[in-house]
Amino acid sequence: MRNIALYAGAALAMAISSNANAEPFNGPFIGIQAGWTQHDAGTFGTRIGDVTANRSQDSVSGGAFLGYDYRISPRFVIGAEAGLNFGIDDNFFRTTDGTSVLVDPKRSIDLTARAGYLVTDDTLIYARGGYTNARFRTSINEGSTHRSASEDRDGWLVGGGVEHAINPNVTARLEYRYSDLSDGGGKFDRHQVLIGVAYRF
């Protein structure tokens, strides 16, 4: 038992020492984020027909992300990231000429790449771009007729931000993102301002 305790203590000390010598913006990371989201929809196609929303809806969103950064030089960083986000009270409703439309966003998945420049040893400015997929449920009521369907909408995402290393293992970031979720036609945009915290291994 004593030997097991000694081995466990030594392993823990080595892990702590390894993390203490970690280099910011180089290696794997995992984190959480939250912030403001606005869906801005015009006329767009769905599985149950074209929908005219002509609405913007602000909401709070939050989620998690993981990724990997690699310093290709002392100042330049490239990386890849996957994220999962959910909204709070983000559905929007519109009634026109007796027809009501309800659009309820469920979740979004992002798969992106980013490239950045270290303006100081601890502060990275970066640009981001890639693929996004959002799941929505759309409901249409026309008199006594009700139609609804859930679907995934593919789109693309671009953005940029700044990330600062609080210590070698923890970074905080502020980022703006724009996503086009029109899925090939019409208008369905998403704007986001997100604050995130990451732990780096």
Backbone as JSON, one array per atom type, in Angstrom:
{
  "sequence": "MRNIALYAGAALAMAISSNANAEPFNGPFIGIQAGWTQHDAGTFGTRIGDVTANRSQDSVSGGAFLGYDYRISPRFVIGAEAGLNFGIDDNFFRTTDGTSVLVDPKRSIDLTARAGYLVTDDTLIYARGGYTNARFRTSINEGSTHRSASEDRDGWLVGGGVEHAINPNVTARLEYRYSDLSDGGGKFDRHQVLIGVAYRF",
  "N": [[0.83, -1.2, 0.0], [1.96, 1.19, 0.82], [3.91, 1.55, -1.16], [2.29, 1.84, -3.42], [1.01, 4.27, -2.83], [3.25, 5.95, -2.85], [4.06, 5.73, -5.54], [1.76, 6.79, -6.79], [1.78, 9.38, -5.78], [4.19, 10.31, -6.89], [3.57, 10.18, -9.63], [1.5, 12.08, -9.77], [2.93, 14.38, -9.04], [4.69, 14.55, -11.2], [2.85, 15.02, -13.27], [1.79, 17.5, -12.52], [4.12, 19.02, -12.64], [4.69, 18.78, -15.36], [2.47, 20.09, -16.49], [2.92, 22.62, -15.48], [5.05, 23.46, -16.96], [3.97, 23.81, -19.42], [3.37, 25.16, -22.7], [1.77, 28.07, -23.73], [-0.84, 28.15, -26.22], [-0.04, 25.97, -27.75], [-0.62, 22.81, -28.48], [-3.09, 20.41, -27.17], [-6.47, 21.36, -26.13], [-9.35, 22.13, -24.06], [-12.57, 23.55, -23.48], [-15.06, 25.96, -22.26], [-17.79, 28.1, -23.28], [-19.74, 31.12, -23.6], [-22.32, 33.52, -24.44], [-23.67, 36.14, -26.56], [-26.17, 35.65, -29.02], [-27.56, 36.18, -32.23], [-30.13, 35.38, -34.38], [-30.92, 36.01, -37.68], [-33.36, 36.08, -39.87], [-34.76, 35.8, -43.12], [-36.5, 35.01, -45.93], [-36.54, 31.56, -46.37], [-35.8, 28.17, -47.33], [-37.38, 25.15, -46.17], [-37.97, 21.76, -44.96], [-40.69, 21.57, -45.04], [-41.56, 23.41, -46.8], [-41.17, 26.79, -48.21], [-40.35, 29.43, -45.97], [-41.27, 32.53, -44.65], [-39.84, 34.55, -42.52], [-38.65, 37.01, -41.65], [-37.48, 38.15, -39.33], [-35.51, 39.06, -36.46], [-33.81, 37.58, -33.79], [-32.63, 37.86, -30.57], [-30.56, 36.15, -28.21], [-29.28, 34.22, -25.41], [-26.44, 32.14, -25.45], [-24.59, 29.07, -25.01], [-21.89, 26.71, -24.55], [-19.51, 24.09, -25.32], [-16.08, 23.36, -26.23], [-13.35, 21.84, -28.03], [-9.94, 21.34, -29.03], [-6.9, 21.77, -30.98], [-3.82, 23.42, -30.99], [-1.0, 24.65, -32.84], [2.23, 25.86, -32.87], [3.71, 27.25, -35.53], [5.82, 28.86, -35.82], [7.76, 31.09, -33.72], [5.88, 33.16, -33.42], [3.57, 32.67, -34.94], [0.51, 30.88, -35.07], [-1.37, 28.0, -35.76], [-4.45, 26.13, -35.9], [-7.05, 23.71, -35.05], [-10.54, 23.2, -34.36], [-13.41, 21.93, -32.62], [-16.82, 22.47, -31.81], [-19.74, 22.62, -29.68], [-22.89, 24.04, -29.27], [-25.65, 25.56, -27.52], [-28.78, 27.33, -27.42], [-30.64, 29.72, -25.4], [-33.97, 30.42, -24.9], [-34.4, 31.13, -27.65], [-36.14, 30.87, -29.79], [-38.23, 32.06, -32.51], [-41.12, 33.88, -33.69], [-43.71, 34.48, -36.07], [-46.57, 36.02, -37.52], [-48.46, 36.23, -40.43], [-50.98, 37.31, -42.52], [-52.82, 35.42, -41.48], [-51.27, 33.12, -41.36], [-49.08, 31.45, -39.3], [-45.73, 31.21, -38.19], [-43.27, 29.37, -36.56], [-39.99, 29.17, -35.5], [-37.61, 27.18, -34.11], [-34.52, 27.07, -32.87], [-32.24, 24.43, -32.08], [-29.61, 23.17, -31.56], [-26.11, 23.72, -32.31], [-23.29, 22.75, -34.28], [-19.85, 23.19, -34.73], [-17.07, 23.02, -36.9], [-13.97, 24.03, -37.29], [-11.09, 25.86, -38.58], [-8.28, 27.78, -37.49], [-6.09, 30.66, -37.58], [-3.44, 32.47, -36.2], [-1.7, 35.33, -34.71], [0.84, 36.02, -32.42], [0.83, 38.76, -30.56], [1.98, 39.48, -28.22], [3.87, 37.43, -25.9], [1.84, 36.22, -24.52], [-0.6, 36.85, -25.68], [-2.87, 36.3, -28.23], [-4.02, 37.14, -31.43], [-6.52, 36.29, -33.79], [-7.94, 34.69, -36.72], [-10.85, 32.92, -37.83], [-12.39, 30.15, -39.55], [-14.74, 27.97, -41.25], [-16.84, 25.04, -41.15], [-20.29, 24.84, -40.26], [-23.11, 23.45, -38.58], [-26.52, 23.51, -37.97], [-29.34, 22.64, -36.01], [-32.81, 22.83, -36.42], [-36.26, 23.29, -35.54], [-39.15, 23.7, -37.34], [-42.35, 25.12, -37.46], [-45.53, 25.45, -38.99], [-48.58, 27.04, -39.1], [-51.62, 27.12, -40.71], [-54.62, 28.19, -40.65], [-56.63, 25.51, -39.91], [-54.7, 23.73, -40.48], [-51.72, 22.15, -39.66], [-48.25, 21.98, -39.81], [-45.06, 20.59, -39.2], [-41.51, 20.17, -38.78], [-38.26, 18.84, -38.13], [-34.89, 19.65, -38.89], [-31.51, 19.54, -40.15], [-29.33, 22.2, -40.83], [-26.87, 23.04, -43.06], [-23.93, 25.08, -43.14], [-21.6, 27.86, -43.43], [-18.93, 29.37, -41.59], [-17.34, 32.29, -40.32], [-14.95, 34.27, -38.54], [-13.33, 36.03, -35.81], [-10.96, 36.89, -33.21], [-9.54, 37.54, -29.92], [-7.22, 36.05, -27.75], [-6.03, 35.37, -24.51], [-3.38, 34.31, -22.42], [-3.82, 33.37, -19.21], [-2.37, 31.88, -17.43], [0.17, 29.31, -17.93], [-1.56, 27.15, -18.46], [-4.21, 27.97, -18.66], [-6.4, 29.84, -20.65], [-8.17, 32.75, -21.78], [-10.76, 34.05, -23.89], [-12.17, 36.32, -26.34], [-14.55, 36.57, -28.84], [-15.89, 37.14, -32.13], [-18.4, 35.82, -34.31], [-19.67, 35.03, -37.51], [-22.24, 33.34, -39.18], [-23.54, 31.69, -42.03], [-26.48, 30.24, -42.59], [-28.22, 29.6, -44.58], [-28.3, 27.42, -46.2], [-27.99, 27.08, -48.95], [-29.95, 28.69, -50.16], [-32.01, 31.67, -49.95], [-32.29, 33.64, -46.88], [-30.64, 33.22, -43.91], [-29.09, 33.99, -41.24], [-26.53, 34.03, -38.69], [-25.28, 35.74, -35.91], [-22.7, 36.05, -33.5], [-21.3, 36.81, -30.32], [-18.88, 35.72, -28.26], [-17.58, 34.66, -25.13], [-14.91, 32.85, -23.87], [-13.3, 30.23, -21.95], [-10.42, 28.29, -21.67], [-8.78, 25.19, -20.94], [-5.51, 24.1, -21.12], [-3.55, 21.38, -22.1]],
  "CA": [[0.0, 0.0, 0.0], [2.84, 2.35, 0.89], [4.54, 1.73, -2.47], [1.27, 2.38, -4.33], [0.85, 5.68, -2.5], [4.44, 6.67, -3.31], [3.98, 5.81, -7.01], [0.69, 7.72, -7.15], [2.26, 10.74, -5.49], [5.21, 10.67, -7.88], [2.89, 10.42, -10.9], [0.81, 13.36, -9.65], [3.93, 15.44, -9.05], [5.18, 14.67, -12.57], [1.79, 15.64, -14.08], [1.74, 18.92, -12.18], [5.32, 19.64, -13.19], [4.54, 18.85, -16.82], [1.52, 21.15, -16.81], [3.51, 23.92, -15.12], [5.98, 23.83, -18.03], [3.25, 23.85, -20.69], [3.53, 26.37, -23.51], [0.46, 28.54, -24.22], [-1.14, 28.13, -27.66], [0.67, 24.89, -28.43], [-1.08, 21.55, -27.93], [-4.54, 20.22, -27.05], [-7.19, 22.16, -25.14], [-10.78, 21.94, -23.92], [-13.07, 24.75, -22.82], [-16.47, 26.32, -22.28], [-18.02, 29.45, -23.78], [-21.1, 31.63, -23.5], [-22.4, 34.88, -24.96], [-24.86, 36.66, -27.25], [-26.43, 35.13, -30.36], [-28.7, 36.74, -32.95], [-30.55, 34.77, -35.63], [-31.52, 37.01, -38.56], [-33.94, 35.24, -40.93], [-35.68, 36.36, -44.09], [-37.22, 33.89, -46.53], [-35.62, 30.44, -46.55], [-36.46, 26.9, -47.57], [-37.38, 24.11, -45.16], [-38.53, 20.49, -45.43], [-42.15, 21.69, -45.2], [-41.84, 24.52, -47.7], [-40.5, 28.06, -47.95], [-40.81, 30.15, -44.79], [-40.91, 33.95, -44.58], [-39.8, 34.93, -41.11], [-38.36, 38.44, -41.54], [-37.34, 38.43, -37.91], [-34.24, 38.88, -35.78], [-34.04, 37.16, -32.42], [-31.45, 37.83, -29.7], [-30.64, 35.15, -27.14], [-28.05, 33.81, -24.75], [-26.02, 30.8, -25.86], [-23.45, 28.53, -24.31], [-21.48, 25.41, -25.02], [-18.17, 23.59, -25.03], [-15.24, 23.17, -27.41], [-12.04, 21.21, -27.86], [-9.15, 21.56, -30.23], [-5.44, 21.62, -30.93], [-3.04, 24.51, -31.57], [0.39, 24.32, -33.15], [3.06, 27.02, -33.23], [4.55, 26.97, -36.69], [6.98, 29.72, -35.6], [7.58, 31.7, -32.4], [4.77, 34.12, -33.37], [2.4, 32.26, -35.71], [-0.17, 29.71, -34.53], [-2.5, 27.45, -36.51], [-5.15, 25.16, -35.08], [-8.36, 23.19, -35.44], [-11.43, 23.19, -33.19], [-14.79, 21.46, -32.73], [-17.62, 23.05, -30.75], [-21.16, 22.31, -29.57], [-23.53, 25.16, -28.59], [-27.1, 25.57, -27.35], [-29.35, 28.64, -27.12], [-31.66, 29.84, -24.36], [-35.07, 31.29, -25.3], [-33.96, 31.66, -28.93], [-37.09, 30.66, -30.87], [-38.89, 33.28, -32.97], [-42.48, 33.63, -34.16], [-44.26, 35.53, -36.92], [-47.88, 35.76, -38.11], [-48.74, 37.04, -41.61], [-52.18, 36.92, -43.27], [-53.41, 34.22, -40.91], [-50.32, 32.02, -41.3], [-48.08, 31.65, -38.25], [-44.5, 30.44, -38.36], [-42.42, 29.28, -35.37], [-38.69, 28.56, -35.77], [-37.0, 26.88, -32.82], [-33.17, 26.5, -32.96], [-31.97, 23.42, -31.07], [-28.19, 23.11, -31.24], [-25.23, 23.91, -33.47], [-21.98, 22.11, -34.25], [-18.88, 23.91, -35.54], [-15.78, 22.41, -37.18], [-13.29, 25.18, -37.88], [-9.65, 26.06, -38.48], [-7.94, 29.17, -37.18], [-4.7, 31.06, -37.7], [-3.27, 33.66, -35.38], [-0.39, 35.95, -34.5], [1.09, 36.39, -31.03], [1.29, 40.15, -30.46], [2.9, 39.32, -27.09], [4.03, 36.01, -25.61], [0.63, 35.7, -23.89], [-1.82, 37.34, -26.33], [-3.01, 35.86, -29.62], [-5.13, 37.6, -32.25], [-6.69, 35.21, -34.74], [-9.11, 34.6, -37.59], [-11.41, 31.57, -37.83], [-13.31, 29.84, -40.64], [-15.01, 26.55, -41.39], [-18.16, 24.46, -41.36], [-21.22, 24.82, -39.14], [-24.36, 22.75, -38.81], [-27.49, 23.88, -36.93], [-30.6, 21.9, -36.04], [-33.98, 23.68, -36.17], [-37.61, 22.76, -35.72], [-40.01, 24.72, -37.94], [-43.78, 24.81, -37.41], [-46.37, 26.37, -39.76], [-50.02, 26.89, -38.88], [-52.46, 27.81, -41.69], [-55.98, 27.82, -40.29], [-56.69, 24.25, -39.18], [-53.61, 22.88, -40.96], [-50.46, 22.3, -38.92], [-47.11, 21.23, -40.32], [-43.81, 20.84, -38.47], [-40.42, 19.24, -39.1], [-36.91, 19.18, -37.68], [-33.89, 19.43, -39.94], [-30.17, 20.1, -39.98], [-28.98, 23.17, -41.86], [-25.43, 23.19, -43.24], [-23.52, 26.44, -43.45], [-20.21, 28.19, -43.23], [-18.69, 30.28, -40.45], [-16.09, 33.05, -40.27], [-14.9, 35.09, -37.34], [-12.02, 36.39, -35.31], [-10.97, 37.3, -31.82], [-8.29, 37.68, -29.18], [-7.12, 35.09, -26.65], [-4.94, 35.74, -23.61], [-2.97, 33.27, -21.49], [-3.82, 33.78, -17.81], [-1.17, 31.16, -16.98], [0.51, 28.38, -19.0], [-2.59, 26.15, -18.7], [-5.55, 28.56, -18.76], [-6.52, 31.01, -21.51], [-9.5, 33.34, -21.92], [-10.86, 34.65, -25.21], [-13.35, 37.05, -26.77], [-14.61, 36.27, -30.27], [-17.1, 37.38, -32.93], [-18.6, 34.85, -35.37], [-20.8, 35.16, -38.43], [-22.56, 32.08, -39.85], [-24.58, 31.68, -43.05], [-27.22, 28.98, -42.45], [-29.28, 29.58, -45.59], [-28.3, 26.07, -46.77], [-28.07, 27.12, -50.41], [-30.9, 29.65, -50.69], [-32.69, 32.51, -48.98], [-31.48, 34.32, -45.88], [-30.7, 32.73, -42.54], [-27.78, 34.35, -40.73], [-26.34, 34.0, -37.24], [-24.19, 36.54, -35.37], [-22.4, 35.66, -32.13], [-20.18, 37.33, -29.56], [-18.69, 34.68, -27.27], [-16.48, 34.69, -24.19], [-14.57, 31.46, -23.57], [-12.17, 29.88, -21.09], [-9.89, 26.99, -22.09], [-7.69, 24.56, -20.2], [-4.55, 23.56, -22.09], [-2.82, 20.24, -21.53]],
  "C": [[0.87, 1.26, 0.0], [3.48, 2.64, -0.46], [3.56, 2.31, -3.49], [1.08, 3.86, -4.1], [2.03, 6.5, -2.99], [4.43, 6.83, -4.83], [2.93, 6.81, -7.46], [1.12, 9.16, -6.91], [3.29, 11.21, -6.49], [4.58, 10.99, -9.23], [2.17, 11.76, -10.89], [1.78, 14.51, -9.72], [4.48, 15.66, -10.46], [4.15, 15.35, -13.46], [1.72, 17.12, -13.82], [2.93, 19.65, -12.75], [5.23, 19.8, -14.68], [3.61, 19.96, -17.22], [2.1, 22.52, -16.53], [4.44, 24.4, -16.21], [5.3, 23.89, -19.39], [3.44, 25.19, -21.38], [2.17, 26.82, -24.01], [0.37, 28.46, -25.74], [-0.31, 27.09, -28.42], [0.26, 23.57, -27.79], [-2.58, 21.49, -27.79], [-5.16, 21.1, -25.97], [-8.67, 21.79, -25.15], [-11.33, 23.14, -23.16], [-14.58, 24.89, -22.88], [-16.61, 27.75, -22.76], [-19.49, 29.83, -23.63], [-21.11, 33.05, -24.05], [-23.72, 35.17, -25.63], [-24.95, 36.04, -28.64], [-27.64, 35.83, -30.95], [-28.93, 35.93, -34.22], [-31.32, 35.81, -36.44], [-32.03, 36.27, -39.8], [-34.86, 36.04, -41.82], [-36.58, 35.27, -44.63], [-36.22, 32.77, -46.82], [-36.42, 29.15, -46.71], [-36.33, 25.95, -46.4], [-37.95, 22.82, -45.75], [-40.04, 20.58, -45.66], [-42.53, 22.89, -46.06], [-41.08, 25.77, -47.33], [-41.17, 28.79, -46.79], [-40.35, 31.6, -44.9], [-41.0, 34.39, -43.14], [-39.64, 36.44, -40.94], [-38.27, 38.89, -40.08], [-35.88, 38.29, -37.49], [-34.53, 38.55, -34.33], [-32.72, 37.11, -31.66], [-31.65, 36.81, -28.59], [-29.28, 34.96, -26.51], [-27.71, 32.4, -25.21], [-24.81, 30.36, -25.06], [-23.11, 27.15, -24.82], [-20.07, 25.07, -24.62], [-17.4, 23.4, -26.33], [-13.97, 22.41, -27.03], [-11.26, 21.38, -29.15], [-7.67, 21.35, -29.99], [-4.8, 22.81, -31.64], [-1.61, 24.04, -31.82], [1.13, 25.59, -33.56], [3.97, 26.64, -34.39], [5.8, 27.83, -36.68], [6.79, 30.35, -34.23], [6.37, 32.62, -32.3], [3.5, 33.66, -34.08], [1.86, 30.93, -35.21], [-1.27, 29.29, -35.51], [-3.18, 26.4, -35.63], [-6.46, 24.71, -35.68], [-9.21, 23.04, -34.18], [-12.8, 22.64, -33.55], [-15.57, 22.01, -31.55], [-19.08, 22.62, -30.83], [-21.81, 23.4, -28.73], [-25.04, 24.99, -28.56], [-27.55, 26.99, -27.02], [-30.37, 28.57, -26.01], [-32.7, 30.85, -24.82], [-34.76, 31.96, -26.65], [-34.94, 31.41, -30.07], [-37.76, 31.98, -31.27], [-40.16, 32.93, -33.74], [-42.94, 34.79, -35.01], [-45.6, 35.08, -37.49], [-48.13, 36.74, -39.25], [-49.94, 36.48, -42.34], [-52.75, 35.59, -42.78], [-52.51, 33.01, -40.85], [-49.25, 32.34, -40.25], [-46.91, 30.69, -38.46], [-43.7, 30.51, -37.06], [-41.14, 28.55, -35.76], [-37.98, 28.41, -34.43], [-35.61, 26.28, -33.03], [-32.9, 25.54, -31.8], [-30.51, 23.4, -30.63], [-27.38, 23.4, -32.49], [-23.9, 23.24, -33.21], [-21.06, 22.89, -35.18], [-17.61, 23.08, -35.69], [-14.96, 23.44, -37.95], [-11.77, 25.06, -37.75], [-9.4, 27.52, -38.12], [-6.45, 29.39, -37.35], [-4.53, 32.37, -36.95], [-1.83, 34.12, -35.27], [-0.27, 36.37, -33.05], [1.66, 37.81, -30.97], [2.18, 40.31, -29.24], [3.03, 37.83, -26.84], [2.74, 35.39, -25.08], [-0.67, 36.08, -24.59], [-1.82, 37.01, -27.81], [-4.21, 36.55, -30.26], [-5.28, 36.62, -33.41], [-7.94, 35.41, -35.6], [-9.54, 33.13, -37.64], [-12.32, 31.37, -39.04], [-13.55, 28.35, -40.72], [-16.48, 26.24, -41.57], [-19.0, 24.58, -40.08], [-22.5, 24.09, -39.55], [-25.3, 23.07, -37.65], [-28.77, 23.09, -37.11], [-31.73, 22.82, -35.61], [-35.25, 22.85, -36.26], [-38.49, 23.89, -36.2], [-41.45, 24.24, -37.9], [-44.56, 25.87, -38.16], [-47.83, 26.04, -39.48], [-50.77, 27.76, -39.89], [-53.91, 27.39, -41.43], [-55.98, 26.57, -39.43], [-55.56, 23.29, -39.58], [-52.33, 23.2, -40.2], [-49.39, 21.4, -39.52], [-45.88, 21.58, -39.49], [-42.78, 19.79, -38.85], [-39.13, 19.77, -38.5], [-35.92, 18.86, -38.78], [-32.57, 20.04, -39.54], [-29.89, 21.04, -41.15], [-27.47, 23.3, -41.89], [-25.1, 24.63, -43.59], [-22.03, 26.62, -43.27], [-20.09, 29.3, -42.2], [-17.36, 30.99, -40.64], [-16.12, 33.91, -39.01], [-13.47, 35.42, -36.96], [-12.11, 36.84, -33.87], [-9.59, 37.46, -31.25], [-8.33, 36.7, -28.02], [-5.88, 35.41, -25.83], [-4.66, 34.6, -22.63], [-2.92, 33.84, -20.08], [-2.64, 33.13, -17.09], [-0.88, 30.12, -18.05], [-0.6, 27.39, -19.36], [-3.98, 26.7, -18.93], [-5.5, 29.79, -19.64], [-7.98, 31.47, -21.53], [-9.56, 34.06, -23.25], [-12.19, 35.38, -25.41], [-13.39, 36.96, -28.29], [-15.95, 36.68, -30.87], [-17.16, 36.33, -34.04], [-19.82, 35.23, -36.22], [-21.0, 33.82, -39.14], [-23.68, 32.3, -40.86], [-25.22, 30.3, -43.03], [-28.33, 28.86, -43.49], [-29.35, 28.24, -46.31], [-28.58, 26.09, -48.27], [-29.06, 28.12, -50.98], [-31.58, 30.44, -49.6], [-31.73, 33.18, -48.01], [-31.73, 33.72, -44.51], [-29.3, 32.9, -41.95], [-27.74, 34.22, -39.21], [-25.12, 34.84, -36.89], [-23.98, 36.14, -33.91], [-21.22, 36.46, -31.59], [-20.02, 36.41, -28.35], [-17.46, 34.95, -26.41], [-16.19, 33.24, -23.81], [-13.38, 31.35, -22.65], [-11.73, 28.48, -21.46], [-8.82, 26.5, -21.12], [-6.81, 23.84, -21.21], [-3.67, 22.52, -21.43], [-1.34, 20.27, -21.92]]
}
